[in-house]
């Protein structure tokens, strides 16, 4: 049974055209994370929510925003995608922050034309 | 120097071989994670450990806190084990923490039949 679901799996957008990526979870976890992973690189944390509390990483560009309307869903909005934003976007969840296992979704591969 | 170093970067093995991937870290940690990522796919958490040794099927993870070193072993390797294996740590004393993982660059394993 899928526990962390991401939609779509593949997303193509045009330069500057806003795009929204979706993540949902059936684990009822408190924490949801968004990572960006570029080719052959380690995942980079963009931000995370602990319940409704939003935590932005210091170096996450303003172009990236997130919403968490309820426990199950979290969205990543890219307001004006640039070519450099083409990447795999990974959603993950955990029960709490700190030393806890993170459960990852399958990722959404974003292409920017 | 990265805070989490893995070796080797690339590893090719014949089916059935015993495989070891190493991870060294230079920060205090509350946990160390071994993750698996198949090509084009999401990430699966294999182990989270803070001391000693854990075993799951053909996978064994060990950690030596004093030496700041962990190993992931795969016994009787199989082509389906081909993936990128990532070591990540949850920094210690981070408490109440942001849950940020510090990732190694990964080890790309290819098991030939």
Coordinates of C-alpha atoms in Angstrom, one line a residue:
Chain A
X1 CA 0.0 0.0 0.0
X2 CA 1.4 3.4 -1.0
X3 CA 2.1 5.5 2.1
X4 CA 3.5 8.6 0.5
X5 CA 2.1 9.5 -2.9
X6 CA 3.3 12.1 -5.2
X7 CA 1.4 13.5 -8.2
X8 CA 2.2 13.8 -11.0
X9 CA 5.2 11.5 -11.4
X10 CA 6.4 13.6 -14.3
X11 CA 5.7 17.2 -14.9
X12 CA 6.7 19.3 -17.9
X13 CA 6.3 23.1 -17.7
X14 CA 7.4 26.1 -19.6
X15 CA 9.9 28.6 -18.3
X16 CA 8.1 31.0 -16.0
X17 CA 4.8 29.1 -15.9
X18 CA 3.8 28.3 -12.4
X19 CA 3.6 24.7 -11.4
X20 CA 2.2 22.8 -8.3
X21 CA 3.4 19.5 -7.2
X22 CA 1.3 17.4 -4.8
X23 CA 2.1 15.0 -2.0
X24 CA -0.2 13.0 0.2
X25 CA 0.4 10.6 3.0
X26 CA -1.6 7.8 4.7
X27 CA 0.7 7.6 7.7
X28 CA -0.8 10.4 9.7
X29 CA 2.7 11.7 10.3
X30 CA 3.3 15.1 11.8
X31 CA 6.1 16.2 9.6
X32 CA 6.2 16.6 5.8
X33 CA 9.4 17.5 3.9
X34 CA 10.1 18.7 0.4
X35 CA 13.5 17.9 -1.1
X36 CA 15.0 18.9 -4.4
X37 CA 17.4 16.4 -6.0
X38 CA 19.4 17.3 -9.1
X39 CA 21.1 14.7 -11.2
X40 CA 23.8 12.7 -9.4
X41 CA 23.5 15.0 -6.3
X42 CA 22.2 14.4 -2.8
X43 CA 18.7 15.6 -1.9
X44 CA 18.5 19.1 -0.7
X45 CA 15.9 20.1 1.9
X46 CA 13.8 23.0 0.7
X47 CA 11.4 23.2 3.7
X48 CA 9.3 21.2 6.1
X49 CA 6.1 21.4 8.1
X50 CA 5.7 20.2 11.6
X51 CA 2.0 20.0 11.7
X52 CA 1.0 23.5 10.6
X53 CA 4.3 25.1 11.5
X54 CA 6.3 25.9 8.4
X55 CA 10.1 25.8 8.4
X56 CA 12.0 27.2 5.5
X57 CA 15.6 26.4 4.9
X58 CA 17.7 29.6 4.7
X59 CA 18.9 29.1 1.2
X60 CA 15.6 28.1 -0.3
X61 CA 14.7 30.6 -3.1
X62 CA 11.6 32.7 -2.7
X63 CA 10.4 31.1 -5.9
X64 CA 9.5 28.0 -4.0
X65 CA 6.5 28.1 -1.7
X66 CA 4.5 25.4 0.1
X67 CA 1.1 24.8 1.5
X68 CA -0.2 22.2 3.9
X69 CA -4.0 22.4 4.1
X70 CA -4.4 19.4 6.3
X71 CA -2.3 16.5 7.8
X72 CA -2.5 14.4 4.7
X73 CA -1.6 16.8 2.0
X74 CA 1.3 19.1 1.2
X75 CA 1.9 21.1 -2.0
X76 CA 5.0 22.6 -3.5
X77 CA 4.4 25.7 -5.6
X78 CA 7.1 26.9 -8.0
X79 CA 6.0 30.4 -8.9
X80 CA 8.2 31.1 -11.9
X81 CA 10.2 28.0 -12.8
X82 CA 13.6 28.5 -14.4
X83 CA 15.7 26.0 -16.3
X84 CA 17.8 25.5 -13.1
X85 CA 14.7 24.2 -11.3
X86 CA 14.5 21.1 -13.4
X87 CA 15.0 18.3 -10.9
X88 CA 13.4 15.4 -9.0
X89 CA 11.2 16.7 -6.2
X90 CA 10.9 14.3 -3.3
X91 CA 8.3 14.5 -0.5
X92 CA 9.0 12.7 2.7
X93 CA 7.2 12.3 6.1
X94 CA 8.1 11.4 9.6
X95 CA 6.4 11.1 12.9
X96 CA 8.5 13.8 14.5
X97 CA 11.6 15.8 13.7
X98 CA 15.0 14.7 15.0
X99 CA 16.1 11.1 14.9
X100 CA 13.2 9.4 13.1
X101 CA 12.8 7.4 9.9
X102 CA 11.7 9.5 7.0
X103 CA 9.4 7.8 4.5
X104 CA 9.8 9.1 0.9
X105 CA 7.4 9.3 -2.0
X106 CA 8.4 8.2 -5.5
X107 CA 9.2 11.7 -6.5
X108 CA 8.1 14.1 -9.3
X109 CA 10.5 14.7 -12.1
X110 CA 10.1 18.3 -13.3
X111 CA 11.2 19.3 -16.7
X112 CA 11.4 23.0 -17.6
X113 CA 11.3 23.9 -21.3
Chain B
X1 CA 35.4 18.4 3.4
X2 CA 31.8 17.0 3.5
X3 CA 30.4 16.2 6.9
X4 CA 29.3 12.8 5.6
X5 CA 31.7 10.9 3.4
X6 CA 31.0 7.6 1.6
X7 CA 33.2 5.1 -0.1
X8 CA 33.4 3.9 -2.7
X9 CA 31.6 6.2 -5.0
X10 CA 31.0 3.5 -7.5
X11 CA 31.0 -0.3 -7.0
X12 CA 30.6 -3.1 -9.5
X13 CA 30.2 -6.6 -8.2
X14 CA 29.3 -10.1 -9.5
X15 CA 26.1 -11.7 -8.4
X16 CA 26.7 -13.5 -5.1
X17 CA 29.5 -11.3 -3.8
X18 CA 29.6 -9.8 -0.4
X19 CA 29.5 -6.1 -0.6
X20 CA 30.5 -3.4 1.9
X21 CA 29.8 0.3 1.6
X22 CA 31.4 2.6 4.1
X23 CA 30.3 5.9 5.7
X24 CA 32.3 8.3 7.9
X25 CA 31.0 11.4 9.5
X26 CA 32.5 14.3 11.3
X27 CA 29.6 15.8 13.3
X28 CA 27.9 14.6 16.4
X29 CA 24.8 12.6 15.5
X30 CA 21.6 11.3 17.1
X31 CA 21.1 8.8 14.3
X32 CA 22.5 7.5 11.1
X33 CA 20.4 6.4 8.2
X34 CA 21.0 4.1 5.2
X35 CA 18.8 4.8 2.2
X36 CA 18.4 3.1 -1.1
X37 CA 17.5 4.8 -4.4
X38 CA 16.8 3.0 -7.6
X39 CA 17.3 4.7 -10.9
X40 CA 14.6 7.3 -11.5
X41 CA 12.9 6.3 -8.3
X42 CA 12.1 7.4 -4.8
X43 CA 14.2 6.7 -1.8
X44 CA 13.6 3.9 0.6
X45 CA 14.8 4.0 4.2
X46 CA 16.8 0.8 4.9
X47 CA 18.0 1.4 8.4
X48 CA 18.1 4.0 11.1
X49 CA 20.6 3.2 13.8
X50 CA 22.4 5.0 16.7
X51 CA 24.4 2.1 18.0
X52 CA 25.5 -1.5 17.3
X53 CA 24.1 -3.4 14.4
X54 CA 20.9 -4.1 12.6
X55 CA 20.0 -6.8 10.1
X56 CA 17.2 -7.1 7.6
X57 CA 17.3 -10.0 5.2
X58 CA 20.6 -9.9 3.4
X59 CA 21.4 -6.4 4.6
X60 CA 23.4 -5.6 7.7
X61 CA 24.2 -2.1 9.0
X62 CA 26.8 -1.4 11.7
X63 CA 27.9 1.7 13.4
X64 CA 30.8 2.6 15.6
X65 CA 30.0 5.8 17.4
X66 CA 33.5 6.3 18.8
X67 CA 35.1 6.0 15.4
X68 CA 32.2 7.9 13.7
X69 CA 31.9 5.2 11.1
X70 CA 29.2 3.0 9.7
X71 CA 29.1 0.2 7.2
X72 CA 26.4 -1.3 5.1
X73 CA 26.9 -4.9 4.1
X74 CA 25.0 -6.9 1.5
X75 CA 25.4 -10.6 1.5
X76 CA 24.8 -12.8 -1.5
X77 CA 24.3 -9.8 -3.7
X78 CA 21.8 -9.9 -6.6
X79 CA 21.3 -7.7 -9.7
X80 CA 18.1 -6.3 -8.0
X81 CA 20.4 -4.8 -5.4
X82 CA 21.7 -2.4 -8.0
X83 CA 20.9 1.1 -6.8
X84 CA 22.4 4.1 -5.2
X85 CA 23.0 3.7 -1.4
X86 CA 23.0 6.9 0.6
X87 CA 24.3 7.4 4.1
X88 CA 22.7 10.3 6.0
X89 CA 22.9 11.5 9.5
X90 CA 20.6 13.3 11.9
X91 CA 22.8 15.8 13.7
X92 CA 22.9 15.4 17.4
X93 CA 22.0 18.1 19.9
X94 CA 19.7 19.4 17.3
X95 CA 16.9 18.7 19.6
X96 CA 13.4 19.5 19.1
X97 CA 15.1 19.6 16.0
X98 CA 14.5 20.5 12.4
X99 CA 15.0 16.9 11.4
X100 CA 17.4 18.0 8.8
X101 CA 19.4 15.1 7.3
X102 CA 23.0 15.6 6.2
X103 CA 23.5 13.4 3.2
X104 CA 26.5 11.6 1.8
X105 CA 27.0 11.7 -2.0
X106 CA 25.9 8.1 -2.4
X107 CA 27.5 4.9 -3.6
X108 CA 26.3 3.6 -7.0
X109 CA 26.2 -0.2 -6.8
X110 CA 25.9 -2.3 -9.9
X111 CA 25.6 -6.1 -9.5
X112 CA 26.2 -8.1 -12.6
X113 CA 24.6 -11.4 -13.2

